Tab-separated table of C-alpha atoms in Angstrom:
chain	number	residue	atom	x	y	z
A	1	UNK	CA	-6.757	18.039	21.486
A	2	UNK	CA	-5.364	18.659	18.205
A	3	UNK	CA	-1.688	18.896	18.310
A	4	UNK	CA	0.624	19.407	15.165
A	5	UNK	CA	3.459	17.495	14.693
A	6	UNK	CA	6.752	18.573	13.119
A	7	UNK	CA	6.797	17.888	9.383
A	8	UNK	CA	9.247	15.805	7.971
A	9	UNK	CA	10.987	15.296	4.613
A	10	UNK	CA	12.191	12.014	2.736
A	11	UNK	CA	13.767	11.741	-0.546
A	12	UNK	CA	11.990	9.317	-2.657
A	13	UNK	CA	14.325	8.107	-5.609
A	14	UNK	CA	14.328	5.756	-8.680
A	15	UNK	CA	16.848	3.550	-7.085
A	16	UNK	CA	14.033	3.356	-3.753
A	17	UNK	CA	10.901	2.256	-6.069
A	18	UNK	CA	13.181	-0.562	-7.561
A	19	UNK	CA	14.147	-1.677	-4.183
A	20	UNK	CA	10.558	-1.554	-2.828
A	21	UNK	CA	9.355	-3.332	-5.763
A	22	UNK	CA	11.877	-6.114	-4.896
A	23	UNK	CA	10.695	-6.067	-1.506
A	24	UNK	CA	6.924	-5.917	-2.025
A	25	UNK	CA	6.654	-7.792	-5.326
A	26	UNK	CA	5.116	-5.073	-7.031
A	27	UNK	CA	7.029	-4.966	-10.416
A	28	UNK	CA	4.751	-3.029	-12.383
A	29	UNK	CA	6.989	-1.177	-14.673
A	30	UNK	CA	5.186	2.104	-14.407
A	31	UNK	CA	7.218	2.369	-11.309
A	32	UNK	CA	10.223	1.698	-12.718
A	33	UNK	CA	10.323	2.801	-16.395
A	34	UNK	CA	10.147	6.205	-17.863
A	35	UNK	CA	8.985	4.669	-21.224
A	36	UNK	CA	6.514	2.485	-20.208
A	37	UNK	CA	4.916	5.227	-17.724
A	38	UNK	CA	4.619	7.387	-20.701
A	39	UNK	CA	3.006	5.034	-22.875
A	40	UNK	CA	0.207	4.410	-20.382
A	41	UNK	CA	-0.415	8.364	-20.078
A	42	UNK	CA	1.212	9.005	-17.150
A	43	UNK	CA	3.839	12.087	-16.804
A	44	UNK	CA	6.669	9.571	-15.800
A	45	UNK	CA	7.820	6.954	-13.351
A	46	UNK	CA	5.473	7.261	-10.454
A	47	UNK	CA	5.701	6.011	-6.845
A	48	UNK	CA	3.848	3.009	-5.559
A	49	UNK	CA	0.848	4.227	-3.692
A	50	UNK	CA	1.547	1.910	-1.053
A	51	UNK	CA	5.060	3.088	-1.061
A	52	UNK	CA	4.074	6.392	-0.279
A	53	UNK	CA	2.035	4.771	2.163
A	54	UNK	CA	4.723	3.184	3.935
A	55	UNK	CA	6.455	6.732	4.241
A	56	UNK	CA	3.243	7.775	6.090
A	57	UNK	CA	3.899	4.889	8.490
A	58	UNK	CA	7.372	5.798	8.590
A	59	UNK	CA	6.404	9.085	9.652
A	60	UNK	CA	4.247	8.150	12.307
A	61	UNK	CA	6.904	5.681	13.658
A	62	UNK	CA	9.628	7.996	13.815
A	63	UNK	CA	6.814	10.156	15.695
A	64	UNK	CA	5.432	7.476	18.387
A	65	UNK	CA	9.093	6.666	18.859
A	66	UNK	CA	8.646	2.769	17.815
A	67	UNK	CA	7.453	0.557	15.121
A	68	UNK	CA	4.337	-1.767	15.632
A	69	UNK	CA	1.617	1.207	17.607
A	70	UNK	CA	-0.446	1.443	14.442
A	71	UNK	CA	-3.423	-0.260	14.705
A	72	UNK	CA	-5.210	1.224	11.355
A	73	UNK	CA	-3.556	2.802	8.543
A	74	UNK	CA	-5.506	3.878	5.366
A	75	UNK	CA	-5.298	6.128	2.630
A	76	UNK	CA	-6.874	6.787	-1.003
A	77	UNK	CA	-4.007	7.004	-3.580
A	78	UNK	CA	-5.622	10.661	-4.848
A	79	UNK	CA	-2.046	12.145	-6.795
A	80	UNK	CA	0.802	10.165	-8.354
A	81	UNK	CA	4.151	11.391	-7.002
A	82	UNK	CA	6.437	11.261	-10.039
A	83	UNK	CA	9.741	10.258	-9.542
A	84	UNK	CA	12.219	12.225	-12.039
A	85	UNK	CA	15.592	10.721	-12.431
A	86	UNK	CA	16.820	12.915	-10.055
A	87	UNK	CA	14.376	11.897	-7.293
A	88	UNK	CA	12.064	14.133	-5.501
A	89	UNK	CA	11.252	15.226	-1.897
A	90	UNK	CA	7.847	14.495	-0.082
A	91	UNK	CA	6.668	16.082	2.855
A	92	UNK	CA	4.865	14.487	5.418
A	93	UNK	CA	3.105	15.851	8.250
A	94	UNK	CA	0.754	15.355	10.986
A	95	UNK	CA	-1.971	16.169	13.011
A	96	UNK	CA	-3.146	14.261	16.648
A	97	UNK	CA	-6.382	14.293	16.422
A	98	UNK	CA	-6.842	12.826	19.995
A	99	UNK	CA	-4.644	10.158	21.847
A	100	UNK	CA	-5.147	7.389	19.121
A	101	UNK	CA	-5.766	9.088	16.298
A	102	UNK	CA	-3.514	11.061	13.310
A	103	UNK	CA	-4.331	12.341	10.503
A	104	UNK	CA	-1.495	12.718	8.093
A	105	UNK	CA	-0.775	14.733	5.423
A	106	UNK	CA	1.829	14.265	2.721
A	107	UNK	CA	2.919	16.433	-0.335
A	108	UNK	CA	4.785	16.405	-3.310
A	109	UNK	CA	5.899	19.798	-5.073
A	110	UNK	CA	3.065	21.422	-3.100
A	111	UNK	CA	0.350	18.836	-3.894
A	112	UNK	CA	-1.514	16.725	-2.018
A	113	UNK	CA	-0.791	12.872	-2.933
A	114	UNK	CA	-2.744	11.034	0.123
A	115	UNK	CA	-6.736	11.248	0.624
A	116	UNK	CA	-7.837	10.717	4.330
A	117	UNK	CA	-4.904	9.701	5.368
A	118	UNK	CA	-5.794	8.552	8.947
A	119	UNK	CA	-3.905	6.139	11.293
A	120	UNK	CA	-5.025	4.753	14.716
A	121	UNK	CA	-2.226	3.881	16.972
A	122	UNK	CA	-2.911	0.831	19.784
A	123	UNK	CA	-2.192	1.142	24.065
B	1	UNK	CA	-17.104	-4.684	-21.256
B	2	UNK	CA	-18.064	-4.411	-17.469
B	3	UNK	CA	-16.817	-6.942	-14.845
B	4	UNK	CA	-19.113	-9.601	-13.921
B	5	UNK	CA	-20.794	-8.589	-10.814
B	6	UNK	CA	-21.065	-12.582	-9.868
B	7	UNK	CA	-17.311	-12.039	-8.633
B	8	UNK	CA	-18.607	-10.104	-5.333
B	9	UNK	CA	-18.599	-12.401	-2.374
B	10	UNK	CA	-16.225	-14.515	-4.345
B	11	UNK	CA	-13.456	-16.145	-2.783
B	12	UNK	CA	-9.851	-17.492	-3.931
B	13	UNK	CA	-7.575	-19.913	-3.123
B	14	UNK	CA	-5.111	-18.541	-0.651
B	15	UNK	CA	-1.708	-17.796	-2.014
B	16	UNK	CA	1.030	-19.993	-0.672
B	17	UNK	CA	1.860	-19.007	2.865
B	18	UNK	CA	4.492	-15.804	3.460
B	19	UNK	CA	7.299	-16.557	5.905
B	20	UNK	CA	7.796	-13.040	7.461
B	21	UNK	CA	12.284	-13.113	7.832
B	22	UNK	CA	14.385	-10.399	9.502
B	23	UNK	CA	15.606	-9.929	5.928
B	24	UNK	CA	12.198	-9.429	4.283
B	25	UNK	CA	11.878	-6.693	7.289
B	26	UNK	CA	15.217	-5.472	6.691
B	27	UNK	CA	14.545	-5.114	2.832
B	28	UNK	CA	11.404	-3.784	2.915
B	29	UNK	CA	12.389	-0.709	5.602
B	30	UNK	CA	15.094	0.021	4.062
B	31	UNK	CA	13.856	0.802	0.308
B	32	UNK	CA	11.815	3.666	2.523
B	33	UNK	CA	14.941	4.895	3.884
B	34	UNK	CA	14.282	4.260	7.076
B	35	UNK	CA	16.638	1.237	8.986
B	36	UNK	CA	15.521	-2.177	10.786
B	37	UNK	CA	17.087	-4.099	13.292
B	38	UNK	CA	14.421	-6.299	14.959
B	39	UNK	CA	10.952	-6.352	16.123
B	40	UNK	CA	7.388	-5.766	14.627
B	41	UNK	CA	7.311	-4.656	10.734
B	42	UNK	CA	5.966	-1.813	9.639
B	43	UNK	CA	2.285	-1.534	9.588
B	44	UNK	CA	2.300	-1.849	5.611
B	45	UNK	CA	4.012	-4.778	5.230
B	46	UNK	CA	1.424	-7.098	5.016
B	47	UNK	CA	0.749	-5.802	1.704
B	48	UNK	CA	3.970	-8.224	0.838
B	49	UNK	CA	1.646	-11.134	0.905
B	50	UNK	CA	-1.558	-9.190	0.092
B	51	UNK	CA	-0.265	-7.947	-2.835
B	52	UNK	CA	0.664	-11.951	-3.947
B	53	UNK	CA	-3.195	-12.534	-2.950
B	54	UNK	CA	-4.409	-9.669	-5.534
B	55	UNK	CA	-2.171	-11.102	-8.401
B	56	UNK	CA	-4.060	-14.720	-7.789
B	57	UNK	CA	-7.382	-12.697	-7.896
B	58	UNK	CA	-6.131	-11.028	-11.202
B	59	UNK	CA	-5.017	-14.384	-13.249
B	60	UNK	CA	-8.351	-15.903	-11.658
B	61	UNK	CA	-10.663	-13.318	-13.626
B	62	UNK	CA	-8.151	-12.363	-16.183
B	63	UNK	CA	-7.625	-9.411	-15.488
B	64	UNK	CA	-4.163	-7.756	-16.687
B	65	UNK	CA	-2.478	-5.959	-13.912
B	66	UNK	CA	-1.698	-2.724	-16.001
B	67	UNK	CA	-5.272	-1.745	-16.103
B	68	UNK	CA	-5.485	-2.108	-12.615
B	69	UNK	CA	-4.850	1.380	-10.775
B	70	UNK	CA	-4.506	1.295	-7.016
B	71	UNK	CA	-7.170	3.546	-5.957
B	72	UNK	CA	-7.195	3.129	-1.619
B	73	UNK	CA	-5.913	0.856	1.002
B	74	UNK	CA	-6.565	0.434	4.551
B	75	UNK	CA	-5.060	-2.374	7.441
B	76	UNK	CA	-6.702	-2.920	10.584
B	77	UNK	CA	-4.234	-5.125	12.867
B	78	UNK	CA	-5.264	-7.285	15.314
B	79	UNK	CA	-1.441	-7.209	16.287
B	80	UNK	CA	1.550	-6.176	14.557
B	81	UNK	CA	3.667	-8.495	12.319
B	82	UNK	CA	6.955	-9.776	13.325
B	83	UNK	CA	9.620	-12.244	11.847
B	84	UNK	CA	8.855	-15.883	12.721
B	85	UNK	CA	5.074	-15.055	11.344
B	86	UNK	CA	3.733	-17.393	8.701
B	87	UNK	CA	1.457	-15.271	6.784
B	88	UNK	CA	-1.911	-17.037	4.870
B	89	UNK	CA	-3.805	-14.074	3.039
B	90	UNK	CA	-7.249	-14.946	1.805
B	91	UNK	CA	-9.192	-12.681	-0.766
B	92	UNK	CA	-12.686	-12.011	-1.288
B	93	UNK	CA	-14.522	-9.416	-3.363
B	94	UNK	CA	-16.672	-6.620	-1.294
B	95	UNK	CA	-18.252	-4.980	-4.089
B	96	UNK	CA	-18.266	-3.931	-7.483
B	97	UNK	CA	-18.963	-0.841	-8.891
B	98	UNK	CA	-19.382	0.361	-12.692
B	99	UNK	CA	-18.572	4.272	-13.343
B	100	UNK	CA	-17.757	5.764	-16.320
B	101	UNK	CA	-16.319	2.233	-18.021
B	102	UNK	CA	-14.845	1.724	-15.331
B	103	UNK	CA	-14.741	-1.061	-12.598
B	104	UNK	CA	-14.686	0.011	-9.250
B	105	UNK	CA	-13.452	-3.247	-7.043
B	106	UNK	CA	-13.339	-3.456	-3.416
B	107	UNK	CA	-11.324	-6.201	-2.224
B	108	UNK	CA	-11.236	-8.005	1.350
B	109	UNK	CA	-7.742	-9.641	2.508
B	110	UNK	CA	-7.513	-11.663	5.800
B	111	UNK	CA	-4.267	-12.193	6.970
B	112	UNK	CA	-4.099	-15.306	9.744
B	113	UNK	CA	-1.379	-16.403	11.237
B	114	UNK	CA	0.412	-20.451	10.930
B	115	UNK	CA	-2.208	-21.068	14.112
B	116	UNK	CA	-5.310	-19.784	12.109
B	117	UNK	CA	-5.440	-16.228	14.361
B	118	UNK	CA	-6.188	-13.266	12.627
B	119	UNK	CA	-3.483	-10.887	12.191
B	120	UNK	CA	-5.115	-8.222	9.919
B	121	UNK	CA	-7.320	-7.357	7.657
B	122	UNK	CA	-6.643	-5.399	4.320
B	123	UNK	CA	-9.470	-3.501	2.267
B	124	UNK	CA	-8.349	-2.404	-1.216
B	125	UNK	CA	-10.073	-0.097	-3.883
B	126	UNK	CA	-8.946	-0.927	-7.015
B	127	UNK	CA	-9.939	0.560	-10.313
B	128	UNK	CA	-10.155	-1.584	-13.618
B	129	UNK	CA	-9.597	0.731	-16.434
B	130	UNK	CA	-11.653	-0.021	-19.709
B	131	UNK	CA	-10.970	-0.233	-22.597
B	132	UNK	CA	-10.068	3.396	-24.495
B	133	UNK	CA	-12.411	4.752	-26.797
B	134	UNK	CA	-12.574	3.186	-30.238
B	135	UNK	CA	-10.163	0.481	-29.483
């Protein structure tokens, strides 16, 4: 069994990153401040890795139709999601590996940003 | 200088308990562009108390957040987090490797509820960047 799920596009904005920083407690300025991000060698403001993983969780919740079904979720943060002033789109898609396992792909500007993003569901 | 490998197995005092409220979950959910009325929190919500625990760990080991890159994260849930939960996180260091002047730190965070029951386990890979050449 291996079924592709519909791809969904989410818009990531700097305003959302500021809101996520407040909600998560991660106030690292590389996620909010262009100058700080560039000073440490980044191409610009980047999304929190956990923000991108939260989008993957949102995608799975929407695909299964409810929250609370995810038993495990994990990924490697392989590439940054660079968020310009006008925001950026990320595309999330998934493949059902079996009844309980989904492989999730998140891309930004055509580049895969999460490695080995896998989600398992509870019954 | 690489991290002292003796931090492996070390545990840190838990951060103050984190009370999960409808508002705290809604704030988290809305930041990702979704909406929330009630029910289970998203699967990555435990990063909220886990991040506080990580900051405690960095402080205890005199590590600078600006030198930390989050390399990987996983959560394994025993049950979903719901409003009303009071969560405590106990962080320990599972392993440290030194690669190319950077330290690769694996941490394990056990998230328990007010009854002491395990709610989920978070495992993180943190890359601690060493000093730049010539500095």
